[in-house]
């Protein structure tokens, strides 16, 4: 059973770069068939798709964040990473990683990691 | 338009049937998936591929779609179904994913 676990600094100062890691266990990222997605949720708000990556390195990003984000994959560590630059208080959120399946005209995210709260504050 | 619209709140009496809808132009092409989120927890997939349920999801949850509207139906709502529900799909370009604003379900 695939499990995902996010890890990150918890607190980041404004203007700095946020770096998060998603560790995947119970399955290999490099086996293919799935994308790996980052999603965030501002406190008390809804879900926001950030972007996703395939094991080959192909990425798609949310246009509203594209200039500040980079998602990468390390198949040797079975990890996905998210870097978000020039953070502000508006980037304070719970960040989730999720396994993403695409089939035809259908996408779905399952399972999700437990999420990690990132607070941007000086 | 590139957005998915959900009613912010819906309520249902215990044991009754409730429908939660998600509207968006992209749903004419792309299927919706549905997620249940309880306070303090990560979202959980409850419907994918329009109508399919993952293993472990009770069969009182069902999905359907018509035109620009996807629907999640709970037949015989239980107290433990009280949660926020989010739909997700692609935008009209097909390159990006998006979520609806979420529906908070109250079971009375």
CSV table of C-alpha atoms in Angstrom, one decimal, chain A residues 34-36 51-61 71-73:
chain,number,residue,atom,x,y,z
A,34,UNK,CA,1.2,7.7,-12.0
A,35,UNK,CA,1.9,11.4,-11.7
A,36,UNK,CA,2.8,13.0,-8.3
A,51,UNK,CA,1.5,21.2,-10.0
A,52,UNK,CA,2.5,17.7,-10.8
A,53,UNK,CA,5.4,15.7,-12.1
A,54,UNK,CA,5.9,12.4,-13.9
A,55,UNK,CA,8.9,10.2,-13.1
A,56,UNK,CA,10.5,11.2,-16.4
A,57,UNK,CA,10.6,14.8,-15.1
A,58,UNK,CA,7.7,16.2,-17.1
A,59,UNK,CA,5.9,18.9,-15.1
A,60,UNK,CA,2.8,20.9,-15.2
A,61,UNK,CA,2.3,23.9,-12.9
A,71,UNK,CA,8.8,20.4,-8.8
A,72,UNK,CA,11.4,17.7,-9.1
A,73,UNK,CA,11.8,14.0,-8.7
